[in-house]
Amino acid sequence: MTFNEFNFKETLNQAINDAGFKEPSPVQRDAIPIILEGHDMIGQAQTGTGKTAAFGLPIIQMMEGNRGVEALVIVPTRELAMQVSDELFRFGKTGGFKTATVYGGTPYNRQIGRINQANIIVATPGRLQDLLKSKRITINPKFVVLDEADEMLDMGFLDEIKNIFTFLPADRQTLMFSATMPKQIKILAEQILNSPKSVIITKKERTNTDITQKFYVVADYERDDALLRLIDYKNPNKCIIFCRMKKEVDRLSSYMTSQGFKVAALHGDMEQKQREHTIRSFKQGLVEIFIATDVAARGLDVNDVSHVFNYHMPFDSESYLHRIGRTGRAGNKGEAITLVSPNELRTIKRIEKDVGATLISEVIPTRQEVQSRKDDDLLMKISETEVTPSAIDMVKTLQHDIDIVTIAHLLATMVQNEIGVKGKDIIGLGQKEIELLIERAKNQRGRDRNNSRGRGRSRSRGGSRGRSGGGERSRSGNRGSRNRSN
Ligand code: ADP
Ligand code: MG
């Protein structure tokens, strides 16, 4: 299917083309026709599935222009407000539509000035309610969108939202998007939506096939070494490393910095200004590696993240999906890499089941393997480099004292030293060992199931903890027989 089938106006097709969108995502495919027909709608789809365009495109298609604020989008945070308004601006500008962003912490006057010029406003609930209640603005939008509704309720914005709707016209078209559908969301939907249609993108459709998912089995004490080796080997463009706790983020940031990487930590409790600054330097490539907790990375939208690393397994499948969705965006390919300890293998199975995808087990490359790959790259680079006159002069000077082959050896040693791979040769478990552990986990699961009949629900925890010691022993015992697949 292509975007042509929606019969959008020419200016909009132009914008879609400029954005580089080739085909509609599942939520766009399902939601756009419903919205164009004028229905209220409730949409459930994960982050990164293209919800902004799913509501933005049909709304812009139906907007007339020249009548003040025609569309209002409410989002939970200032950062999301900026992201969403950037995206809507892209779609609207070819049709001459203006977008304004409304959030707290900035002066009222300039914001109000912009709102008065705008056709689309993207607002956070607090400031918007403030402006409406104090009658600093009156708006009469035909289209109202509640984006990331579950997040807004989590942040305690329910009262503000209800209050905002008392200022909005009754004959509006209302759309609500949420990643999850808890009961309060359904109740709110009944209050603000009018016979809504619903669009649900199931888990299977959600998993982005542009993301390759892999896992590596390592002992806990090997995580740092494993991470460095993998970064060395994969040479990511931009990457995000996820940790479970802030404490871990801090420790890992200092460690990676000490190893010469350009890293930045992203905290949930960072000040907004600082957070935006950090994200901007990541987008601009001044920082190559982001180290973050789940909370801190919510909604983070950077297009060219090539790799996501799970330093630790995430707590649940939802956060796994959210984490890996930070890569493979906007049609790019991405790789999601999870480090697991032997006793976490069955969590991998559970995640695979929940997200409807396979995680490929791989072996961490040895120092030798990384080194020879880097040497290959280097040879390629040398053969492709253009000789400069000053280089010719330099070799001439050297030739007075040293023969030409020795000069070549010296130069090669110099460049090789710069790309030397550090760390121990073998990190983590080999393929054979991993297969053995997976097999054992399966058998254990069967046994657990039989034993659990009279024991209630606590079995899986006890079971997995009990096995971890065995896993460790087999790892060191099988060191010599490690079987490499690549
Ligand atoms: P969500 O709101 O569901 O989290 P976004 O609307 O922020 O997702 O979209 C995520 C990314 O995917 C954005 O960078 C957006 O530009 C891009 N995107 C959306 N739809 C498409 C599409 N049809 N083709 C290619 N990229 C898309
Ligand atoms: Mg969104």
Short mmCIF file of N, CA, C and O in Angstrom, two decimals, residues 241-250 252 291-295 309-313 315 323:
data_model
loop_
_atom_site.label_atom_id
_atom_site.label_comp_id
_atom_site.label_asym_id
_atom_site.label_seq_id
_atom_site.Cartn_x
_atom_site.Cartn_y
_atom_site.Cartn_z
N ILE A 241 22.74 2.86 25.60
CA ILE A 241 22.93 1.74 26.52
C ILE A 241 21.91 1.88 27.65
O ILE A 241 21.86 2.91 28.32
N PHE A 242 21.08 0.85 27.81
CA PHE A 242 20.06 0.93 28.85
C PHE A 242 20.50 0.22 30.11
O PHE A 242 21.02 -0.91 30.06
N CYS A 243 20.30 0.88 31.24
CA CYS A 243 20.56 0.28 32.54
C CYS A 243 19.26 0.27 33.33
O CYS A 243 18.32 0.98 33.00
N ARG A 244 19.24 -0.55 34.37
CA ARG A 244 18.02 -0.62 35.17
C ARG A 244 17.92 0.53 36.16
O ARG A 244 16.85 0.96 36.50
N MET A 245 19.09 0.95 36.66
CA MET A 245 19.06 1.96 37.72
C MET A 245 19.97 3.13 37.41
O MET A 245 20.96 2.98 36.71
N LYS A 246 19.60 4.26 37.99
CA LYS A 246 20.35 5.48 37.82
C LYS A 246 21.80 5.31 38.28
O LYS A 246 22.73 5.79 37.64
N LYS A 247 21.95 4.60 39.40
CA LYS A 247 23.26 4.33 39.95
C LYS A 247 24.17 3.67 38.91
O LYS A 247 25.32 4.03 38.74
N GLU A 248 23.58 2.71 38.20
CA GLU A 248 24.32 1.98 37.17
C GLU A 248 24.68 2.92 36.01
O GLU A 248 25.77 2.84 35.45
N VAL A 249 23.74 3.79 35.67
CA VAL A 249 23.98 4.76 34.61
C VAL A 249 25.20 5.61 34.95
O VAL A 249 26.09 5.79 34.13
N ASP A 250 25.25 6.08 36.20
CA ASP A 250 26.37 6.93 36.61
C ASP A 250 27.69 6.18 36.57
O ASP A 250 28.68 6.67 36.04
N LEU A 252 28.50 3.47 34.88
CA LEU A 252 28.89 3.09 33.53
C LEU A 252 29.36 4.31 32.72
O LEU A 252 30.29 4.22 31.94
N ILE A 291 23.71 6.86 27.79
CA ILE A 291 23.49 5.82 28.80
C ILE A 291 22.28 6.25 29.60
O ILE A 291 22.23 7.36 30.12
N ALA A 292 21.25 5.41 29.63
CA ALA A 292 19.97 5.88 30.14
C ALA A 292 19.20 4.79 30.89
O ALA A 292 19.45 3.60 30.72
N THR A 293 18.28 5.25 31.72
CA THR A 293 17.30 4.34 32.31
C THR A 293 16.07 4.34 31.42
O THR A 293 15.90 5.21 30.57
N ASP A 294 15.18 3.38 31.64
CA ASP A 294 13.94 3.31 30.85
C ASP A 294 13.16 4.61 30.92
O ASP A 294 12.74 5.15 29.91
N VAL A 295 13.00 5.10 32.16
CA VAL A 295 12.19 6.30 32.36
C VAL A 295 12.77 7.47 31.60
O VAL A 295 12.07 8.20 30.90
N PHE A 309 21.83 -1.13 23.32
CA PHE A 309 22.40 -2.18 24.17
C PHE A 309 21.60 -2.28 25.46
O PHE A 309 21.36 -1.26 26.11
N ASN A 310 21.19 -3.47 25.81
CA ASN A 310 20.61 -3.69 27.13
C ASN A 310 21.71 -4.23 28.02
O ASN A 310 22.06 -5.40 27.94
N TYR A 311 22.28 -3.35 28.83
CA TYR A 311 23.36 -3.74 29.72
C TYR A 311 22.86 -4.82 30.68
O TYR A 311 23.54 -5.78 30.99
N HIS A 312 21.63 -4.61 31.13
CA HIS A 312 20.90 -5.64 31.86
C HIS A 312 19.60 -5.87 31.13
O HIS A 312 19.07 -4.98 30.49
N MET A 313 19.08 -7.06 31.30
CA MET A 313 17.75 -7.35 30.77
C MET A 313 16.74 -6.36 31.36
O MET A 313 16.78 -6.07 32.53
N PHE A 315 13.08 -5.06 32.83
CA PHE A 315 12.20 -5.74 33.79
C PHE A 315 11.05 -6.48 33.12
O PHE A 315 10.60 -7.49 33.60
N ARG A 323 12.57 0.02 24.65
CA ARG A 323 14.01 0.23 24.49
C ARG A 323 14.47 -0.02 23.06
O ARG A 323 15.12 0.83 22.45
#
